[in-house]
Coordinates of C-alpha atoms (C1' of nucleotides) in Angstrom, one line a residue:
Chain A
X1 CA 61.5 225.6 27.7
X2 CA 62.4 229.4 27.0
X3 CA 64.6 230.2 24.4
X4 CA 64.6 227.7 22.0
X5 CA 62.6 229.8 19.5
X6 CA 64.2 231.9 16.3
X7 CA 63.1 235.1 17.5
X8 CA 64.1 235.2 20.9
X9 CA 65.0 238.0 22.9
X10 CA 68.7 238.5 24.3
X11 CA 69.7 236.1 27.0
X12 CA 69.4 239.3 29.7
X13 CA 65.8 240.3 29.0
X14 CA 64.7 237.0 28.7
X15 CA 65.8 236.2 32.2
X16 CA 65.0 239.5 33.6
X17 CA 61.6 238.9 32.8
X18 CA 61.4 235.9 34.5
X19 CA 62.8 237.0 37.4
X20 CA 60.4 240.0 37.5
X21 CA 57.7 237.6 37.6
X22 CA 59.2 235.5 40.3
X23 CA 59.6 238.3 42.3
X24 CA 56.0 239.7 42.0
X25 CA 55.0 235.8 42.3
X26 CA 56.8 235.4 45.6
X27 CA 55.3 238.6 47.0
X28 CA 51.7 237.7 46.0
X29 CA 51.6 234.4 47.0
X30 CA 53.1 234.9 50.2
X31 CA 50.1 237.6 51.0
X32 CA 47.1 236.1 49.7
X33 CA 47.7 232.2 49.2
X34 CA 47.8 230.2 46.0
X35 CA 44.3 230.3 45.7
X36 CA 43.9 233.9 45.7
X37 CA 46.6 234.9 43.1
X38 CA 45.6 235.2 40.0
X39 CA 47.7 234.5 36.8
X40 CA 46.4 238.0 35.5
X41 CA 47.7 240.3 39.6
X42 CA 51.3 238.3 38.8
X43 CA 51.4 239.8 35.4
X44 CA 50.2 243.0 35.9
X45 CA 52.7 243.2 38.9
X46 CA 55.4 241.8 37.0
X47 CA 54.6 244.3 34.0
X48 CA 54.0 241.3 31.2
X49 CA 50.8 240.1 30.0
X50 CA 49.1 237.3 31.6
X51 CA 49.8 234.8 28.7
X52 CA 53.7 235.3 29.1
X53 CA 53.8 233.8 32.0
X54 CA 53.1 230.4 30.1
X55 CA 56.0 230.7 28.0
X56 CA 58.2 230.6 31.1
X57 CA 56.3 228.3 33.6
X58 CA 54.2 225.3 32.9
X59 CA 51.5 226.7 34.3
X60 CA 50.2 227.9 38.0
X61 CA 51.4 225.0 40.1
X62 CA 55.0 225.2 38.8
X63 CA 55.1 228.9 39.0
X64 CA 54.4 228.3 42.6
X65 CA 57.3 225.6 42.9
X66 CA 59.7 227.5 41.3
X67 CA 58.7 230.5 43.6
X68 CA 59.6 228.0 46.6
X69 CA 62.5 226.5 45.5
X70 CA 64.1 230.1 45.5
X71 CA 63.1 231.5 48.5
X72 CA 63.7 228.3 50.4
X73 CA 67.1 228.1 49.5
X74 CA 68.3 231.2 50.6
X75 CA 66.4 230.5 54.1
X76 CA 68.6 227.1 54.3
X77 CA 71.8 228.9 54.0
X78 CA 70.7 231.3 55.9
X79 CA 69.4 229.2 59.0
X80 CA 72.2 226.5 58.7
X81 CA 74.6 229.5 58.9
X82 CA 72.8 230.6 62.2
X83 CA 72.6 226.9 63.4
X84 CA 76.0 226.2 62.9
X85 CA 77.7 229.5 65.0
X86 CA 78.5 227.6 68.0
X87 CA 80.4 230.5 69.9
X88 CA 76.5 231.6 70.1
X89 CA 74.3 230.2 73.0
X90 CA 71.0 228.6 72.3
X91 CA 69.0 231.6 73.3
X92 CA 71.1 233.6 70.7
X93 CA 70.8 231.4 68.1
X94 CA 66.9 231.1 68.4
X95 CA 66.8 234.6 68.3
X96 CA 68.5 235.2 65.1
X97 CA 66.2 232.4 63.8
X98 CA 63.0 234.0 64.7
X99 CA 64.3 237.3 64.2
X100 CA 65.3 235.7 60.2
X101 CA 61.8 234.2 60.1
X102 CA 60.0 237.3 60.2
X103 CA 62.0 239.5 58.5
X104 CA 61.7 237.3 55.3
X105 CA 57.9 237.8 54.6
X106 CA 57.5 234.2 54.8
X107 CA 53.5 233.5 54.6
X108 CA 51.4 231.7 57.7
X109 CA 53.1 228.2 57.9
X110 CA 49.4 226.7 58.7
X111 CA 48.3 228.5 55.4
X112 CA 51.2 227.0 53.8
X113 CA 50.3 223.0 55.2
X114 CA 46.6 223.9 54.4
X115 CA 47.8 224.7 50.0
X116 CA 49.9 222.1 50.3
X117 CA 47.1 219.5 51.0
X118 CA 44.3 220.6 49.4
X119 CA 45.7 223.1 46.1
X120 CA 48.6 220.9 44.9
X121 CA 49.0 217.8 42.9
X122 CA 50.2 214.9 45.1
X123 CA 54.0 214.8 43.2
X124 CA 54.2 219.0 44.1
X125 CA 53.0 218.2 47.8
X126 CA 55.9 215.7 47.9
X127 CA 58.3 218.2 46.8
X128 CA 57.2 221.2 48.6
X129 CA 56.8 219.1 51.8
X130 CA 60.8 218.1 51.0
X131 CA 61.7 221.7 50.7
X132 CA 60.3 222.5 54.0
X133 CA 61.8 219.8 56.1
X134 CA 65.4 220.5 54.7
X135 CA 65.3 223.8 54.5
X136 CA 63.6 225.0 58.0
X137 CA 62.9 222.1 60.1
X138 CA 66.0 220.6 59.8
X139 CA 68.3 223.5 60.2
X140 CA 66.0 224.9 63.6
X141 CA 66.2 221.3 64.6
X142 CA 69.8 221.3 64.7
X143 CA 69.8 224.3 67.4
X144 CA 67.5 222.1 69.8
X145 CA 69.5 218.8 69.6
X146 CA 72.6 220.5 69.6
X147 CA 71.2 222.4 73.6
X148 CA 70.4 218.7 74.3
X149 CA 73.9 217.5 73.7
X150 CA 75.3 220.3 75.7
X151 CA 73.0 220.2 78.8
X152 CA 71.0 223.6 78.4
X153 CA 68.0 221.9 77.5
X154 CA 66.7 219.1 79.0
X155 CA 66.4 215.4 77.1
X156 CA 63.6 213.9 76.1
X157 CA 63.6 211.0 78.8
X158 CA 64.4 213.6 81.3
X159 CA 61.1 215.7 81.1
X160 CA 62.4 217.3 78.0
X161 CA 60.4 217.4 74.3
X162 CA 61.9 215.4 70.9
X163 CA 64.1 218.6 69.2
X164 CA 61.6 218.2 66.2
X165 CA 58.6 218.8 68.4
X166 CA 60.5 222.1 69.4
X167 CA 60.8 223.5 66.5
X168 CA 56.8 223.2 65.6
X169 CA 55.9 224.8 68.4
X170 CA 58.7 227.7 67.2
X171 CA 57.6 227.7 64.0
X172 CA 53.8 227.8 64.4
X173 CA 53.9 230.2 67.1
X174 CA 56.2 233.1 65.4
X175 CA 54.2 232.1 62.3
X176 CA 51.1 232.6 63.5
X177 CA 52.9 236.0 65.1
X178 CA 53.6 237.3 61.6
X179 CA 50.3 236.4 60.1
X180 CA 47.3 237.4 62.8
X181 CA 47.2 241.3 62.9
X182 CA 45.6 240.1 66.4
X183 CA 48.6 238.5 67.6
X184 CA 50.5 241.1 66.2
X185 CA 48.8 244.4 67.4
X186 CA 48.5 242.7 71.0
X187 CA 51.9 242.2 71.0
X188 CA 52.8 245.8 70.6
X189 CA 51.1 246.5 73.1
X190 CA 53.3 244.7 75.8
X191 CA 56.0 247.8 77.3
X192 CA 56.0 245.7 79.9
X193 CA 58.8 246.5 82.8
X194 CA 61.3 244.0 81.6
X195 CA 63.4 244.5 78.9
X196 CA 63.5 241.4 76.9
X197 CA 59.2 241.8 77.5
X198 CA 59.3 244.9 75.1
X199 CA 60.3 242.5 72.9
X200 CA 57.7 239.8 71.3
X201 CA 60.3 237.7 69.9
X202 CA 62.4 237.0 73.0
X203 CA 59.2 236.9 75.2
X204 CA 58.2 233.5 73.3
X205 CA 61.7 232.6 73.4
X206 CA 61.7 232.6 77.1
X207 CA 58.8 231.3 77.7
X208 CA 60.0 227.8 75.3
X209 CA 63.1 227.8 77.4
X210 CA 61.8 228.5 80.7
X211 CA 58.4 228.0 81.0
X212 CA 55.6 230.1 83.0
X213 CA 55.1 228.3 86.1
X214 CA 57.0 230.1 89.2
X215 CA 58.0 226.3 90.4
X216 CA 60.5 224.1 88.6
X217 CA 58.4 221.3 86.8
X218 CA 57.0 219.1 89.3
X219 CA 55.7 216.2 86.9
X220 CA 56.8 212.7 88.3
X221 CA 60.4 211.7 87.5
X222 CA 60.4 209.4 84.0
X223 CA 62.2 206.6 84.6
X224 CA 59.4 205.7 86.7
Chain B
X1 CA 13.6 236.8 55.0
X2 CA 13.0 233.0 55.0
X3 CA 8.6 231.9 55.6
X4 CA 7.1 235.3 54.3
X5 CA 5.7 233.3 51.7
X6 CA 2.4 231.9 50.7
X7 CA 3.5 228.4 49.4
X8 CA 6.3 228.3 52.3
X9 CA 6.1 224.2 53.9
X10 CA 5.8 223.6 57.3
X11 CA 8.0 225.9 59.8
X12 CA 9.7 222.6 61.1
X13 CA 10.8 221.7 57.5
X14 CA 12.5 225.0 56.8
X15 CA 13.9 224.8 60.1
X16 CA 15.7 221.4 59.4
X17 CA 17.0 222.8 55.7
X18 CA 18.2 225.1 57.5
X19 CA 20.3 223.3 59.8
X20 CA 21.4 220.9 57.3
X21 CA 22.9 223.6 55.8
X22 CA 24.9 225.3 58.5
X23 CA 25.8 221.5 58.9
X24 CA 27.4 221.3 55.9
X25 CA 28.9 224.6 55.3
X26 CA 30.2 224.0 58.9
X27 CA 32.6 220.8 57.8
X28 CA 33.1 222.0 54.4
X29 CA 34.4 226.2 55.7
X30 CA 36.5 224.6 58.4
X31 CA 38.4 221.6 56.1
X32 CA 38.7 224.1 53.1
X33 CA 38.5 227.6 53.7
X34 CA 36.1 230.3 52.8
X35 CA 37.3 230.5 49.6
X36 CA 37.8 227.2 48.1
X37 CA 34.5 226.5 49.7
X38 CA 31.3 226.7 46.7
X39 CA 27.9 227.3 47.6
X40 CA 27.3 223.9 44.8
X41 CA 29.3 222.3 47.1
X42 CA 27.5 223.3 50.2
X43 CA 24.2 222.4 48.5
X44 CA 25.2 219.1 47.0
X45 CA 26.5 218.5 50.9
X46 CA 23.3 219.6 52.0
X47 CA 21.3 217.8 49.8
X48 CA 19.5 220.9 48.2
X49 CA 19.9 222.9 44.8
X50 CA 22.3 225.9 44.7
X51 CA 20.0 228.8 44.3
X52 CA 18.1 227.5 47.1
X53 CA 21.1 228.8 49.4
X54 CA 19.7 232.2 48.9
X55 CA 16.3 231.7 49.9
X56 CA 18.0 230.9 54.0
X57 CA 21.0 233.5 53.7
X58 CA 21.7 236.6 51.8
X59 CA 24.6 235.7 50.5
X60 CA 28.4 233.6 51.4
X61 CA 29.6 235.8 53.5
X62 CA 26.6 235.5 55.8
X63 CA 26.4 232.1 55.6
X64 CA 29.9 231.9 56.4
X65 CA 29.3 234.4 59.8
X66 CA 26.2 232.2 60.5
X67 CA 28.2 229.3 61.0
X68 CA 30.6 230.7 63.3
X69 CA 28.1 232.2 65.3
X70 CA 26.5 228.7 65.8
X71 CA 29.9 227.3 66.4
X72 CA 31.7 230.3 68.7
X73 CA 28.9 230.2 71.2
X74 CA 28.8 226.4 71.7
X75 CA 33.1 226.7 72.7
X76 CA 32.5 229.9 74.9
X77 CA 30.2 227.6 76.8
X78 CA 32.5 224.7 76.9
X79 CA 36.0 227.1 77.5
X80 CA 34.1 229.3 80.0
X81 CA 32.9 226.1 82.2
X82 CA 36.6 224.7 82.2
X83 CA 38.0 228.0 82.8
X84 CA 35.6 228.4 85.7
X85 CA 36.4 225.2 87.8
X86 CA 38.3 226.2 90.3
X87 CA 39.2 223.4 91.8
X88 CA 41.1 222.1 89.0
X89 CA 44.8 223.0 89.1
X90 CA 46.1 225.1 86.4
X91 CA 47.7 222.6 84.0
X92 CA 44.3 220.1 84.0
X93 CA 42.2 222.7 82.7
X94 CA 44.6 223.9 80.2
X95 CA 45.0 220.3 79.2
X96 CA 41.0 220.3 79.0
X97 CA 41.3 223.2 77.2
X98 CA 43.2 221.5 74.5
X99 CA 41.4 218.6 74.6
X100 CA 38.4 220.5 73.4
X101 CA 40.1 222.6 70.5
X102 CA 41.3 219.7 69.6
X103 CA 38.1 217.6 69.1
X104 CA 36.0 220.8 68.3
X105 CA 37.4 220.5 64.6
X106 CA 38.2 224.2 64.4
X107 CA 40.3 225.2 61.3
X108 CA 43.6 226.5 61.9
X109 CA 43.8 229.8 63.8
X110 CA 46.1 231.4 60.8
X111 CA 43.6 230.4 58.0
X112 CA 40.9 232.4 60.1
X113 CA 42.9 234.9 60.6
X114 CA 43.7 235.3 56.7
X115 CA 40.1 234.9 55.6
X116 CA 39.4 237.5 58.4
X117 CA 41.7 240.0 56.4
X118 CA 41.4 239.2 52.7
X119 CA 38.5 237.4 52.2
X120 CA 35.8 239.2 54.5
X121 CA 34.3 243.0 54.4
X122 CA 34.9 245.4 57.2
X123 CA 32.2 244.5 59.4
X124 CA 32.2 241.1 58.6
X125 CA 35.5 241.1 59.9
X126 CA 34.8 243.1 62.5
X127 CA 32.0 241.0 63.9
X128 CA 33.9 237.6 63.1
X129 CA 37.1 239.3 65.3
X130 CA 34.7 240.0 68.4
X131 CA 33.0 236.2 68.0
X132 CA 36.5 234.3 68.3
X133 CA 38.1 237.3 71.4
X134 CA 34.7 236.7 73.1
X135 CA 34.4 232.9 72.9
X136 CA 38.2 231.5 72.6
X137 CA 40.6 234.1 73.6
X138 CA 38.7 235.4 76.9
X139 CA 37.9 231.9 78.9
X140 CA 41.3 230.7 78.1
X141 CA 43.3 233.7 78.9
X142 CA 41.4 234.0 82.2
X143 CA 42.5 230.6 83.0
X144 CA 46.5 232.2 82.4
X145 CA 44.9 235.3 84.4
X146 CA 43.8 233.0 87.3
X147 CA 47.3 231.3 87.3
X148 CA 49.1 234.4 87.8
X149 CA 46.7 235.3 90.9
X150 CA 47.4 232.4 92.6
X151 CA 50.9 232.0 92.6
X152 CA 50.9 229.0 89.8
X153 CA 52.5 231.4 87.4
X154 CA 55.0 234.0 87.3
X155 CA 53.3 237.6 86.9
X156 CA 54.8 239.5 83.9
X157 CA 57.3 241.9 86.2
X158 CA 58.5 238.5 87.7
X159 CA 60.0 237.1 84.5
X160 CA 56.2 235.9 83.2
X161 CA 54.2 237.1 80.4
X162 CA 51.0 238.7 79.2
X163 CA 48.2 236.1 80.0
X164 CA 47.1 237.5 76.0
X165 CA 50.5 236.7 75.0
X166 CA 50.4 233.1 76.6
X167 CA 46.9 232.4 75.1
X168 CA 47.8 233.1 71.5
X169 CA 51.2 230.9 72.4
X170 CA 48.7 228.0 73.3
X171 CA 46.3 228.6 70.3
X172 CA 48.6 229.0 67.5
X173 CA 50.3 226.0 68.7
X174 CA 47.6 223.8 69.3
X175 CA 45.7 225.3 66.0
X176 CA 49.1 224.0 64.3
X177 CA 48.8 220.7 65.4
X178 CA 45.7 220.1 64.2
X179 CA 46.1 221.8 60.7
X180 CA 49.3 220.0 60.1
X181 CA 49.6 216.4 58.6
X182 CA 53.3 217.2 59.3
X183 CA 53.0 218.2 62.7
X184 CA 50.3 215.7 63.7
X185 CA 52.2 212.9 62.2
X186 CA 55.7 213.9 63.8
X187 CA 53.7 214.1 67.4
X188 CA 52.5 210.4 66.6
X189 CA 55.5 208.9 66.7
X190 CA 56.9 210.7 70.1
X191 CA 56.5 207.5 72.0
X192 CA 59.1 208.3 74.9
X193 CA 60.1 206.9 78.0
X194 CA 58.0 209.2 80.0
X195 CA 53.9 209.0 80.1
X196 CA 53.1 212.5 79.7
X197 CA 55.6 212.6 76.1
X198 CA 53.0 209.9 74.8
X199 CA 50.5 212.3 74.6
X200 CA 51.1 215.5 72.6
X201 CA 48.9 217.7 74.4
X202 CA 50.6 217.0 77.4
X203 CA 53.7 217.6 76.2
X204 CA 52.8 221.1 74.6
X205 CA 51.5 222.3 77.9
X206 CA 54.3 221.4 80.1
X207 CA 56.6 222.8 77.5
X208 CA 55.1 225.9 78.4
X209 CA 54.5 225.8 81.7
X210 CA 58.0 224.7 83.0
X211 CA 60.2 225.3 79.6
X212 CA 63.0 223.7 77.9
X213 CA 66.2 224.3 79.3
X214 CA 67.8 222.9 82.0
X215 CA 68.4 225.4 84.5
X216 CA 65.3 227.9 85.8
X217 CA 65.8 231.3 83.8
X218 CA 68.4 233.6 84.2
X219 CA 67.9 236.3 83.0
X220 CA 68.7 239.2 84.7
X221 CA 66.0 240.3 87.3
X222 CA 63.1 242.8 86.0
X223 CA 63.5 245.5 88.6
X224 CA 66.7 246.2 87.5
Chain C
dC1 C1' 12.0 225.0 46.9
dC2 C1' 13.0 224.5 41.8
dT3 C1' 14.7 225.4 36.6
dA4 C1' 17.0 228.3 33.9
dC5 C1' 20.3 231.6 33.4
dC6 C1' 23.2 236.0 34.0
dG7 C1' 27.9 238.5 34.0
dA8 C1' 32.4 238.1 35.7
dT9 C1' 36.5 235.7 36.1
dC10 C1' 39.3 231.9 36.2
dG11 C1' 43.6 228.9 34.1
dG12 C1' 45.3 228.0 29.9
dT13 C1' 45.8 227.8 24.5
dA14 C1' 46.0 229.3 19.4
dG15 C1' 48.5 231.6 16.4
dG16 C1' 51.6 234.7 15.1
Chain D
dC1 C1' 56.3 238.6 23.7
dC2 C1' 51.5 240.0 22.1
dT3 C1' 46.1 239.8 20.8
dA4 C1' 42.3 237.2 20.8
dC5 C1' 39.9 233.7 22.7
dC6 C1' 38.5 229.0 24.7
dG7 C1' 35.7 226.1 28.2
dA8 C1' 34.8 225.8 33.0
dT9 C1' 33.2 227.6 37.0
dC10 C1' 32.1 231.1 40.2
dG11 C1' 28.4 234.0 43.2
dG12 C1' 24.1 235.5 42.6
dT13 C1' 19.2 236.5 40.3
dA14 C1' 14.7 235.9 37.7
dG15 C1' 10.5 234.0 37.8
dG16 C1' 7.6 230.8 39.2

DNA sequence: CCTACCGATCGGTAGG
DNA sequence: CCTACCGATCGGTAGG
């Protein structure tokens, strides 16, 4: 759609301006939500008027997508390039995940489910829900299965979890880490007297990989 | 502010429009959000006119604290009776714990959590932030508390964690799973050889109670 | 408990 | 890339 008029700008303008409003999208929407972002606090943070933004994106929804389908695919390679350094163990790996998750200001994943069903049209939902799956499930997914394959986590019929499961309870609970001042203030908090305890992120980590309980899991063997 | 009026119907009437209200505000705050939430649409669900909204509370944002006053003290009853029986082990009143976020149809802890901060005034916040530590977070965390105590669970200087830290775990997670067609339906399928892995709940809970991996955790001891 | 209505703001368009 | 503006809808009020 841009540039296809007589009195366009040079190519370089044109697509700085567009990414300036990307950029200010991206940061806005992952703060507030879709809902809360207005077309007129993009523009004003991306230094355009509010109508501009309609001579580079369809409208709302597909400024949204488009603000998704960036950010998304530098978190695949990113995460696939974490999943894939086998030297690593599975507690290092996760940690560089988690560590990754947060540091890209990547917005409440239960805030993200909740636009996707209720603020988007059914073919965005589809597309959005596809970016997702490949581009952090999948990747996080591979870490777990590949700990099953090499024995340090245990398998599914052997009082183990499905990898996928695994990686919602990872996601949702570093998301909900990042997005709860609660959550987040409390764990400050914690200078416990254990090094990896001063440290939120490897405290969930070792409680995913090794539980709470003081005894080894006594639930009744599964092939049962 | 509501029956100082001359023409003002029978106490038991107001009472009732009332209620109906809440009711209705109730489903519609906790499937949509504060925001995409209108008071037409918590009339029309009511089955009362818009303005009339004003006559039982002084504005949304009351309304909105209203209902999770009504709602908050109804769980701290049912979370502080499950926390308080003793003589269930550890795991069965978490799972009970679960059971009842789970059926209570909360909204997911993030998207409260987001309101909380963009959506809601100082004290509003303030107020709402005291309702859910007093009603959700205490009873359950004292359930984590009473674990540690008697041996079930490792303390925090034995390679444990916070019992505030293992409460938001269990929240966020379970808050997740409900919020989440994605989550929910992926936890559907998990029909595995082992009886607990049929149910989701279960599952969730004995991941954190007794972990992932294989071996029980080495990490190196805390009074090192 | 209602009808009628307000100022503000929303996403998006016309026209240049 | 702008000014000007649209129809719709929002939370809340006036007045009875």
């Amino acid at each position: 759609m841009p540039r296809d008029r007589t009195d366009a700008r040079p190519r370089a303008d044109t697509e700085e301006t567009r990414r300036a409003i990307l950029q200010a999208a991206h940061n806005l929407f992952m703060e507030l939500g879709y809902r809360a972002v207005t077309t007129r606090m993009v523009a004003e943070a991306s230094g355009v008027k509010q109508p501009l933004l309609y001579y580079h994106f369809a409208d709302k929804e597909t400024l949204y997508l488009e603000v998704h389908r960036e950010q998304t695919a530098i978190a695949r390679a990113a995460l696939e390039r974490i999943a894939a350094r086998k030297g690593e163990s599975i507690p290092e790996r996760l940690y560089h995940v988690v560590h990754y998750l947060r540091q890209a200001n990547r917005q409440n994943m239960g805030i993200f489910f909740h636009e996707l069903r209720h603020e988007m049209s059914p073919q965005m939902r589809a597309t959005l829900r596809e970016l997702f799956l490949t581009s952090f499930v999948a990747p996080i997914t591979s870490i777990f299965e590949d700990g099953i394959r090499t024995g340090f986590l245990r398998a599914p019929d052997r009082g183990g979890i499905e990898p996928r499961l695994a990686t919602y309870m990872l996601l949702s609970t570093v998301s909900s880490l990042s997005a709860s001042t609660e959550m987040a203030a409390e764990l400050q908090v914690n200078h416990g007297t254990c090094l990896y305890k001063q440290d939120p992120v490897r405290a969930i980590i070792h409680v995913l990989l090794y539980g709470m309980a003081t005894q080894p899991f006594t639930m009744p063997p599964c092939s049962q």
